[in-house]
Tab-separated table of C-alpha atoms in Angstrom:
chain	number	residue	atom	x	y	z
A	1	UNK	CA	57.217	170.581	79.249
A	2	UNK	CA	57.014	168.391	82.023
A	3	UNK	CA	53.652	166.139	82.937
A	4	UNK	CA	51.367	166.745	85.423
A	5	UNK	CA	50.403	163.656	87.700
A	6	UNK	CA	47.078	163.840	86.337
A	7	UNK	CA	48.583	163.668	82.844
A	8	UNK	CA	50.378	160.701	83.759
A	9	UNK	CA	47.351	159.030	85.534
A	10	UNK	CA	45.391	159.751	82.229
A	11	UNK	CA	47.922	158.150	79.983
A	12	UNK	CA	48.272	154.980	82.034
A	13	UNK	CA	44.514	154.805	81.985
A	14	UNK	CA	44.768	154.968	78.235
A	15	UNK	CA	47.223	152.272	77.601
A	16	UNK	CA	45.880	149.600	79.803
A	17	UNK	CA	42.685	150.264	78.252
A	18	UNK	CA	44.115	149.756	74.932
A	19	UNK	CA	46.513	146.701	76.014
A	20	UNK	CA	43.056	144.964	77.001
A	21	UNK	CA	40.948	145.636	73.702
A	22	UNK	CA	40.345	142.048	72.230
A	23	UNK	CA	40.445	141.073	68.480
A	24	UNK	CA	36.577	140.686	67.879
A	25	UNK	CA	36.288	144.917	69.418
A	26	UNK	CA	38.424	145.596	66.431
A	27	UNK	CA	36.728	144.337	63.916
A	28	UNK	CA	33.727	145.490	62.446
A	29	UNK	CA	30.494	143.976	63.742
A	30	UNK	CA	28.632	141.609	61.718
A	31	UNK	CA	26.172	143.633	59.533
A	32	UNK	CA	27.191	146.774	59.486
A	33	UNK	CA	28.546	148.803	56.234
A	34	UNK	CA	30.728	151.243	58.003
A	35	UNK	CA	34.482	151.370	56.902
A	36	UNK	CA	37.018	150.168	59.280
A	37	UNK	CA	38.852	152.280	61.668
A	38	UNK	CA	42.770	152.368	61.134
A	39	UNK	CA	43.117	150.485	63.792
A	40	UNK	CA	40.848	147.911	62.853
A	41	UNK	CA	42.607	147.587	59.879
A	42	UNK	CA	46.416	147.268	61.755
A	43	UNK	CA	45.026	144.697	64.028
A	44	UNK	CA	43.692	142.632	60.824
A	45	UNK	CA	46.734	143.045	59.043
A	46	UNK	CA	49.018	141.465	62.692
A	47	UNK	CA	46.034	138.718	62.271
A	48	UNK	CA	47.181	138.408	58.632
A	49	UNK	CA	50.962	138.310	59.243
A	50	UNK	CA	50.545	135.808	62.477
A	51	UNK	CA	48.383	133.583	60.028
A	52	UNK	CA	50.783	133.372	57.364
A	53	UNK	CA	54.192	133.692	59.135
A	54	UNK	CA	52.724	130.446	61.633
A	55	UNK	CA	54.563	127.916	59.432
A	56	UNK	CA	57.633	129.447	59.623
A	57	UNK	CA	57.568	130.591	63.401
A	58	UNK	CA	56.683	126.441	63.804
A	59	UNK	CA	59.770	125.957	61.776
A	60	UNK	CA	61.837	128.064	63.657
A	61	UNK	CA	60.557	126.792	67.106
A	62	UNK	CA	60.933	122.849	65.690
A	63	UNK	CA	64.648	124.285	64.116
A	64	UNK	CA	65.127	125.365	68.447
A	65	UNK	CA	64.014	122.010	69.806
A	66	UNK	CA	66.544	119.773	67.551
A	67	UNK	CA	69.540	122.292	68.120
A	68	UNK	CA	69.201	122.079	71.995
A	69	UNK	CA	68.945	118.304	71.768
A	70	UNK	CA	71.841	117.537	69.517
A	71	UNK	CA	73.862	119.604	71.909
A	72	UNK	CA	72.880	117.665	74.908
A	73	UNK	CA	73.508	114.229	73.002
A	74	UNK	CA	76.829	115.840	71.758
A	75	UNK	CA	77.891	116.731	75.755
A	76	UNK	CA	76.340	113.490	76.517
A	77	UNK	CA	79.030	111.441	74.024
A	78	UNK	CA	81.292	113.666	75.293
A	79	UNK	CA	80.967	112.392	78.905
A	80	UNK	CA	81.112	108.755	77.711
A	81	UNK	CA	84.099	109.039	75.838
A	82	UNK	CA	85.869	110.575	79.044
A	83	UNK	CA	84.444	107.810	81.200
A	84	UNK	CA	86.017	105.592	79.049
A	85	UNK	CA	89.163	107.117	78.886
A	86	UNK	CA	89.415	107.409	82.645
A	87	UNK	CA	88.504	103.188	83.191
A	88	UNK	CA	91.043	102.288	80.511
A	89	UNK	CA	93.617	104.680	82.073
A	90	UNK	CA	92.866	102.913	85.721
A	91	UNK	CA	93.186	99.038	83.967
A	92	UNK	CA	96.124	100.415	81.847
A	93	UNK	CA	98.682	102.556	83.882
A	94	UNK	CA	101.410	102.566	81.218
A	95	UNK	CA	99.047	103.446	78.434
A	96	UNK	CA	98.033	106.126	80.887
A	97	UNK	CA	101.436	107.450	81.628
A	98	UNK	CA	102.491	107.702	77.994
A	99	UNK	CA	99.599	109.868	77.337
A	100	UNK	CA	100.318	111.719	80.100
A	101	UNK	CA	97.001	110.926	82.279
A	102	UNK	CA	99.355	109.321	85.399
A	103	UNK	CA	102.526	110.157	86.769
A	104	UNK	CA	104.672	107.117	87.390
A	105	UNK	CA	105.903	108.296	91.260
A	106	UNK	CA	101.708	108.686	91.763
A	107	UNK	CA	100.155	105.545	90.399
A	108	UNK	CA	98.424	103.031	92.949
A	109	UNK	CA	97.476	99.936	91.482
A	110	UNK	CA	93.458	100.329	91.669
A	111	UNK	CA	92.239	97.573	94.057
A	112	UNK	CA	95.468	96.584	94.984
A	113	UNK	CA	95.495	93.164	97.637
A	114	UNK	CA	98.910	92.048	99.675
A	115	UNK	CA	99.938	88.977	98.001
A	116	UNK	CA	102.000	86.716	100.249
A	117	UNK	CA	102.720	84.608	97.661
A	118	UNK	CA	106.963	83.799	97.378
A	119	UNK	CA	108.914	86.648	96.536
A	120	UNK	CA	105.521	88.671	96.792
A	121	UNK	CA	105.617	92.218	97.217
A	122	UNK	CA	103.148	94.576	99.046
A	123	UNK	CA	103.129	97.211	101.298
A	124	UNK	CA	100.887	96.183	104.108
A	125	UNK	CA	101.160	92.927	105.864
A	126	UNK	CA	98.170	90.458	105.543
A	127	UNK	CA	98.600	89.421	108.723
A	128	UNK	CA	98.157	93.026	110.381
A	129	UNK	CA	94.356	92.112	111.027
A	130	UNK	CA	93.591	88.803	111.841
A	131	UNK	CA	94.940	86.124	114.467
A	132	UNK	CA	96.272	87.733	117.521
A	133	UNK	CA	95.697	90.992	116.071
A	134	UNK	CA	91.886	90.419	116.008
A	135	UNK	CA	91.073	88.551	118.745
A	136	UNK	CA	87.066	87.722	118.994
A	137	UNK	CA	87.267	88.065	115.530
A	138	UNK	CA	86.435	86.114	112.367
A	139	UNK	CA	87.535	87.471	109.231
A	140	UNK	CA	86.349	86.886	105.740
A	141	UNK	CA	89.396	87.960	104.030
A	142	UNK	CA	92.296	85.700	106.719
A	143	UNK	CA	94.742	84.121	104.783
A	144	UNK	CA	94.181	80.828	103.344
A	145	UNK	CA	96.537	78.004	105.619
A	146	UNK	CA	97.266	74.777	104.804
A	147	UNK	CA	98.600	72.289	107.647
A	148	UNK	CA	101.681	71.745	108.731
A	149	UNK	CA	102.522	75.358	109.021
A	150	UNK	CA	106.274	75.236	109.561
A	151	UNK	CA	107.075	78.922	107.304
A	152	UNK	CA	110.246	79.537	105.699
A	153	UNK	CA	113.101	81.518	106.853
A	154	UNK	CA	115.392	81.225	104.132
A	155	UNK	CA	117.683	78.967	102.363
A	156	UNK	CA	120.221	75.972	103.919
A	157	UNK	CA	122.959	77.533	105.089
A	158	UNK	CA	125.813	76.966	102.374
A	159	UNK	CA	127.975	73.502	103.146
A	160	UNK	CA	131.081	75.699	103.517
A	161	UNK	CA	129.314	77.555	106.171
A	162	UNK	CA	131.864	77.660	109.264
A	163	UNK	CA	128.457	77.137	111.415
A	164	UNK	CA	126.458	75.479	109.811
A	165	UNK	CA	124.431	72.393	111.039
A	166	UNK	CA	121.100	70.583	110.576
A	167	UNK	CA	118.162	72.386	110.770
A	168	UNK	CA	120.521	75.836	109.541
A	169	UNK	CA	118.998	78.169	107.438
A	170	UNK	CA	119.626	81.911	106.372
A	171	UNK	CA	118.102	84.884	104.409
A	172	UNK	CA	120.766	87.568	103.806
A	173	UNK	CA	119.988	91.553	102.698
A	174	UNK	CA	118.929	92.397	100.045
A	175	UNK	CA	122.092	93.472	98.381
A	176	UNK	CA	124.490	90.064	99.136
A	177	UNK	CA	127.640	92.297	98.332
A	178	UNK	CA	127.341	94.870	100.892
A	179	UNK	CA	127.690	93.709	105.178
A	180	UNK	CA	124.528	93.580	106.766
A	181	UNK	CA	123.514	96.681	108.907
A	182	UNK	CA	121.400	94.049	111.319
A	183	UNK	CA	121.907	90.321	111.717
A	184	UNK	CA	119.197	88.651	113.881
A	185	UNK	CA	119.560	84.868	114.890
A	186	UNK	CA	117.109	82.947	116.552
A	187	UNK	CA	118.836	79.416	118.181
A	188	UNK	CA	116.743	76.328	119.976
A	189	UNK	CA	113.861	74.099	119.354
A	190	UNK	CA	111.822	73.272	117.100
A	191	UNK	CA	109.269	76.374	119.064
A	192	UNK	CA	112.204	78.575	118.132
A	193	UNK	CA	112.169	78.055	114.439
A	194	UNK	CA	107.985	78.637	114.347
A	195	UNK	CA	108.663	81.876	116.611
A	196	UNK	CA	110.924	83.267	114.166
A	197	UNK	CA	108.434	83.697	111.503
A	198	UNK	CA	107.463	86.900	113.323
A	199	UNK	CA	110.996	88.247	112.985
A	200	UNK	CA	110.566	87.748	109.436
A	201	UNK	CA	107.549	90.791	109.281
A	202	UNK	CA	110.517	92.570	110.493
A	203	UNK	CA	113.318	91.522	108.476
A	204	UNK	CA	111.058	91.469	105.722
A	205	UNK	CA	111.005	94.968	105.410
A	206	UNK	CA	114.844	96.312	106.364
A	207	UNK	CA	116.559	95.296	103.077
A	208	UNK	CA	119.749	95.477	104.898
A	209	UNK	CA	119.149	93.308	107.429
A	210	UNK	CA	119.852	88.944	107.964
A	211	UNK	CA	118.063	86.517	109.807
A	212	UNK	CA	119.859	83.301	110.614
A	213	UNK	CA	118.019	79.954	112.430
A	214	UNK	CA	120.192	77.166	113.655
A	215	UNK	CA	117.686	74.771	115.718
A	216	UNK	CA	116.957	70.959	115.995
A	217	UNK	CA	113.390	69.318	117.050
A	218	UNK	CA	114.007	68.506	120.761
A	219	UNK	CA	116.836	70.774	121.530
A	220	UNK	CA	115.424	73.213	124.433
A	221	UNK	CA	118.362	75.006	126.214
A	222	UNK	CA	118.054	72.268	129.411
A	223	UNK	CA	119.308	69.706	126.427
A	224	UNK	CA	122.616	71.203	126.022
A	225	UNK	CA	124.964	68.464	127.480
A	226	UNK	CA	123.057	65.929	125.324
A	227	UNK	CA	125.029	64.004	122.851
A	228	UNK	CA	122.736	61.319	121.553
A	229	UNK	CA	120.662	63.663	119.349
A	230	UNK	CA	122.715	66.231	118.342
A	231	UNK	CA	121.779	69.199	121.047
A	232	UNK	CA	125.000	69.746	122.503
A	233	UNK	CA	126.421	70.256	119.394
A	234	UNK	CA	123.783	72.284	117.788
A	235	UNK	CA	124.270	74.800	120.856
A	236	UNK	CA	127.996	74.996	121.014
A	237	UNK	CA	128.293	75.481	117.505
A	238	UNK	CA	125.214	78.412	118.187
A	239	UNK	CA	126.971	79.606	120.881
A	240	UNK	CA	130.365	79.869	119.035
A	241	UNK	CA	128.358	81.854	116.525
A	242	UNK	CA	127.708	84.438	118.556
A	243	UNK	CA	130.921	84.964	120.118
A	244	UNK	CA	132.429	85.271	116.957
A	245	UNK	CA	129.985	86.945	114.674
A	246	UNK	CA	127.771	88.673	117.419
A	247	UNK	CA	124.836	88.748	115.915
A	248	UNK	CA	122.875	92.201	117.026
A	249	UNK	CA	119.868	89.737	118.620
A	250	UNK	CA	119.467	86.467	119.477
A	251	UNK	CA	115.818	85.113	119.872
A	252	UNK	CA	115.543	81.916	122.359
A	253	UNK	CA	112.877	79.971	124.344
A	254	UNK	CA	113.496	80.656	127.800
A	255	UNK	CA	111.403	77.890	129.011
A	256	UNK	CA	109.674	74.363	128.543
A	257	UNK	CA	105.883	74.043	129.793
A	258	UNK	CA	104.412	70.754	129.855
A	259	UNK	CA	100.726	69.732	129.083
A	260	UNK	CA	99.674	69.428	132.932
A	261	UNK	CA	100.762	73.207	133.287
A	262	UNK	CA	104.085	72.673	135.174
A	263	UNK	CA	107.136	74.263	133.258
A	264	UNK	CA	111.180	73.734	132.889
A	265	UNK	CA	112.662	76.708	134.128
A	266	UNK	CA	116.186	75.618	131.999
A	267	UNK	CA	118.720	75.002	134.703
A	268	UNK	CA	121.713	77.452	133.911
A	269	UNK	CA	119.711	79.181	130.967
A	270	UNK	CA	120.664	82.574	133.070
A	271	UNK	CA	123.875	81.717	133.676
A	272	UNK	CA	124.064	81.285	129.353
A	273	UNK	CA	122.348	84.871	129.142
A	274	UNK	CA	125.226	86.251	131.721
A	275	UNK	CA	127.853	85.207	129.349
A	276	UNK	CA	126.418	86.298	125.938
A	277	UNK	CA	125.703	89.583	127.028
A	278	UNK	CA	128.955	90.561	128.840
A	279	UNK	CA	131.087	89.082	126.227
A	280	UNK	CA	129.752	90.650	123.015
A	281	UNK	CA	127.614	93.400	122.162
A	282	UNK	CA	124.786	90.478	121.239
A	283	UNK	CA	121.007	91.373	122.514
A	284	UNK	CA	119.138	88.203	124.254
A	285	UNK	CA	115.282	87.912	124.076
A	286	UNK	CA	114.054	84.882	125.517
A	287	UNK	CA	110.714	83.781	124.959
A	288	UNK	CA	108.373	82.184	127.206
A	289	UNK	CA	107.132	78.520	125.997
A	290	UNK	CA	103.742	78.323	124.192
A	291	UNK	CA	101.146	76.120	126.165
A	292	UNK	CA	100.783	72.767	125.589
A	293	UNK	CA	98.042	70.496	125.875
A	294	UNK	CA	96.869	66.707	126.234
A	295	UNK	CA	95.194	66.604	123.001
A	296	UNK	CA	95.809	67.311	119.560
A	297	UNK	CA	93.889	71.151	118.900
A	298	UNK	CA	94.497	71.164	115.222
A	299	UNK	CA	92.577	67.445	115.389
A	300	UNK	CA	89.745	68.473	117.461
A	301	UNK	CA	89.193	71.310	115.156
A	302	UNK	CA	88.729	68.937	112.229
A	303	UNK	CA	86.190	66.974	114.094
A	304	UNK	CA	84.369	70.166	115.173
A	305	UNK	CA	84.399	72.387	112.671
A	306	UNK	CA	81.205	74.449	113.725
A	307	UNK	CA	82.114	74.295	117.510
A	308	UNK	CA	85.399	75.007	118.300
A	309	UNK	CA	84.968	75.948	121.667
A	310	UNK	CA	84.695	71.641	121.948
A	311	UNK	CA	87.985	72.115	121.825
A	312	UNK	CA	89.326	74.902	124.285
A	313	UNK	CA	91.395	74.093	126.701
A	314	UNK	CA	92.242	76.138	129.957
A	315	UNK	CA	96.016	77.796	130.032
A	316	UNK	CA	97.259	75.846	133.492
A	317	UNK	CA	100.504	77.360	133.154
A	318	UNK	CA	101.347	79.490	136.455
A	319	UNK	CA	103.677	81.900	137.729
A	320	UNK	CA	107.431	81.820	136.639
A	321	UNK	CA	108.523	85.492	138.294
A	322	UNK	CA	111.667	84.361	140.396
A	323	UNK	CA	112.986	82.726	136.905
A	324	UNK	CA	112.122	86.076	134.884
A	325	UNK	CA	113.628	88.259	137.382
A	326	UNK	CA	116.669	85.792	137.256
A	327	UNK	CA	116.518	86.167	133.131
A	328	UNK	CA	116.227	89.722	133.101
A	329	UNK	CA	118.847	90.154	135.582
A	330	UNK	CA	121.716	88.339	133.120
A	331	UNK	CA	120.668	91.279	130.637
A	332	UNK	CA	117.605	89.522	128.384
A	333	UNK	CA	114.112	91.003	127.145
A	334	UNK	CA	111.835	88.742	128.723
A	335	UNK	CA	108.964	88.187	126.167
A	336	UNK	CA	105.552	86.299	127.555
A	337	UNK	CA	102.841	86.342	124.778
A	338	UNK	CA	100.363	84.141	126.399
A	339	UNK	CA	97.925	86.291	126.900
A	340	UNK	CA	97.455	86.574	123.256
A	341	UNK	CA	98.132	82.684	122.200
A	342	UNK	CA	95.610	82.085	124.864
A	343	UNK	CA	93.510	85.234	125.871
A	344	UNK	CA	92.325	84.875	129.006
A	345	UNK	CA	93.444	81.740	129.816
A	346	UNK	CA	91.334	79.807	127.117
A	347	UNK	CA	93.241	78.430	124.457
A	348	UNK	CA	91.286	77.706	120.920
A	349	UNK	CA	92.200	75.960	118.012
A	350	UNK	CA	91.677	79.490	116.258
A	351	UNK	CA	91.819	83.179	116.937
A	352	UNK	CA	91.082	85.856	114.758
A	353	UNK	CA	90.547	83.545	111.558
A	354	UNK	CA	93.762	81.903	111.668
A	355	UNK	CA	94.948	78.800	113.485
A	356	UNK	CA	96.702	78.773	116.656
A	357	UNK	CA	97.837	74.853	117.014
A	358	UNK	CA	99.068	72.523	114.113
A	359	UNK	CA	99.354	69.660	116.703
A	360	UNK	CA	99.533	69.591	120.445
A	361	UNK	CA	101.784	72.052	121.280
A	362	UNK	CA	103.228	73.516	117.911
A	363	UNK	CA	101.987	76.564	117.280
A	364	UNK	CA	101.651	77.464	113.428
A	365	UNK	CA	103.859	80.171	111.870
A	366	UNK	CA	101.243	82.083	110.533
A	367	UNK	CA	99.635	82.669	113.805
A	368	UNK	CA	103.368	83.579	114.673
A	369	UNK	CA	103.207	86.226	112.115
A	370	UNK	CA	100.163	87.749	113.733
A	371	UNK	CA	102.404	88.219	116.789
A	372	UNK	CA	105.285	90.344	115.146
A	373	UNK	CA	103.602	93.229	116.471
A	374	UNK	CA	103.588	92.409	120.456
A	375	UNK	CA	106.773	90.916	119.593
A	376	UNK	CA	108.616	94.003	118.487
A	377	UNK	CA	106.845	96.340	121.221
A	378	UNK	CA	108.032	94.349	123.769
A	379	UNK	CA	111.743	94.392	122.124
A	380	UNK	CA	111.432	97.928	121.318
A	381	UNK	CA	110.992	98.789	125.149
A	382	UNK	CA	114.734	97.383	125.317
A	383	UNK	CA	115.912	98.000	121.949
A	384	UNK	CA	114.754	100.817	120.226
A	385	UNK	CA	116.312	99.931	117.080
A	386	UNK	CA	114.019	97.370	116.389
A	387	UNK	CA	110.995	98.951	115.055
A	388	UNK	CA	108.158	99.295	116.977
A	389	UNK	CA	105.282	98.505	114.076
A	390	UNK	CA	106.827	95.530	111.909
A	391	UNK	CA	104.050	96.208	109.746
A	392	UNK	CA	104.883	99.344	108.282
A	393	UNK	CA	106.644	99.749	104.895
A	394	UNK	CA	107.142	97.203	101.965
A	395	UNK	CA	107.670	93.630	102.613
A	396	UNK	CA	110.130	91.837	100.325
A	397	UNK	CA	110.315	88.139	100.358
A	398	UNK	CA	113.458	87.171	99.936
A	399	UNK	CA	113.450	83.840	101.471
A	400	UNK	CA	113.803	81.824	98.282
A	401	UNK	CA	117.353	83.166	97.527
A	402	UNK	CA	120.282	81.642	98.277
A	403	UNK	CA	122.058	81.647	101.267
A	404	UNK	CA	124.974	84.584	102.110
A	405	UNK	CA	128.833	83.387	102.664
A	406	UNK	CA	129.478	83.729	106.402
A	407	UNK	CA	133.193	85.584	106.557
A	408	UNK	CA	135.077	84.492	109.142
């Protein structure tokens, strides 16, 4: 039979009134001689079984601490062992790989710096993010230079070397027994050999191309009919290089400034162009000539180390278009890069952590290899072959091997 909602009402009533009944209202009051109630006597009894079962409850609680902490100290080692396992993986990639922790085509050396150290190898060039590519800029981590800062481009060209001559030096591909895909040559002064440090951020990184320099201290292009110091030769034996072996680009200065800002315009240096590009499939870029000064920048730097701007000289070079039309007209890439050796018209002894002069006008070759970028872009424009970011990939030094045969 179903209940009422009085019945229910009633029942609730009771049990709360039960539920709040306290232990002394179940006992028997003090002085009086009447029996217990039943459920006086269950209540005692619970009071009786709480009293004595409170050691063991304690024990059981006490039993409930130490399991929960041994199992949080146990997870806790756990952790710690992993960690471990993990740092020794990171300082130990082979131990890592044999365990099977790293796969070999996905390890990154942690931390891993460019070292341009000889016959260094590193993906990213150091020199992607100082000098003239961080203009304004001082950085803490520029490359250390010592001065002179002449570079390397490879070894002497070999003394049975159908071309060879003083000042003639070569770095071949990286596989000597198979042709070169791309052979780059870079002919002139003593500016020429400097410049060419910036081809070698290219180079550097196409292991099938060469990069040949044949150039003497002195011997601009307006020197070419001069005997006494060896210029005439060093170009005729250049230019019969080129016929010959047509190099895919040839990398020359176009012009020679002076320190009160006048500049050589090389008398018949178009007329050379003309000829190299309509009788072989040879590329010409000429570069403009780097500023030069009255004073020695490297010097003044040394005697003002905290104030280089003692030292800055202004760019009085001035307009050369009627020769650059004439140069780009025999078929060269014109290249002018003053505007970074000097930007805007102020030339310092530094720029972007990394020194721009190692005398008077000789620039260094690590500043050079801060221009490789602006260098390529503005042969890329002409020459899409050439790549447009010299930075990208792995660079290989190979400049310390010996010299490829030249096959005539």
């Amino acid at each position: 039979m179903g209940w009422s909602t009085h019945d229910r009402r009633n029942a609730s009533t009771r049990e709360s009134s039960t539920n709040s009944l306290t232990l002394p209202a179940l006992l028997p009051s003090q002085g009086s001689n009447a029996a217990p109630s039943s459920r006086a006597r269950s209540a005692v009894k619970s009071l009786q079984r709480t009293v004595l079962d409170g050691p063991a409850a304690l024990a059981r609680a006490i039993d409930l601490v130490l399991v929960r902490r041994l199992v949080i100290a146990g997870f806790v080692c756990v952790l710690i062992a992993w960690s471990a396992v993990l740092i020794a993986a990171q300082m130990s990639p082979s131990w890592a790989m044999s365990v099977g922790l790293r796969e070999p085509a996905q390890y990154v050396p942690r931390a891993a710096k460019p070292d341009p150290g000889p016959r260094g190898t590193f993906p990213q060039s150091v020199w992607a993010h100082v000098g003239a590519n961080a203009i304004g800029t001082n950085p803490k981590d520029a490359p250390a230079q010592s001065l002179p800062d002449w570079g390397s481009v490879g070894a002497h060209c070999l003394p049975n070397d159908p071309y060879r001559s003083d000042y003639c030096n070569s770095l071949g591909q990286a596989d000597p027994s198979q042709p070169a895909e791309r052979t780059i040559y870079a002919l002139g002064n003593s500016h020429t050999i400097l410049a060419s440090a910036a081809l070698l951020e290219a180079v550097g990184r196409e292991p099938t191309w060469a990069l040949r320099t044949q150039a003497w201290p002195g011997c601009r292009f307006d020197l070419v009919d001069s005997p006494a110091n060896g210029c005439q030769e060093l170009w005729e034996t250049g230019t019969k290089y080129i016929l010959e072996q047509q190099p895919d680009l040839v990398l020359v200065i176009g012009t020679k400034s002076h320190a009160d800002g006048t500049e050589d315009l090389l008398p018949g240096f178009a007329e050379w162009v003309k000829m190299i590009e309509s009788k072989t499939t040879t590329e010409v870029v000429a570069l403009r000539d780097s500023p030069r000064f009255s004073t020695n920048m490297a010097t003044c730097a040394k005697e003002h180390p905290q104030d280089e701007a003692a030292c800055a000289m202004p760019n009085l070079s001035g307009k050369i278009n009627q020769h650059v039309a004439e140069v780009e007209k025999a078929g060269a890439t014109w290249v002018d890069l003053s505007n970074l050796i000097c930007p805007k018209d102020l030339c310092s002894p530094s720029q972007g952590g990394i020194s721009v002069y190692m005398d008077d006008n000789h620039m260094t070759a690590s500043y050079w290899r801060t221009l490789a970028k602006p260098l390529a872009e503005a042969i890329h424009e002409d020459h899409t072959w050439w790549p447009l970011n010299p930075y990208n990939g792995t660079y290989v030094d190979r400049t310390s091997e010996p010299a490829p045969p030249i096959v005539v």
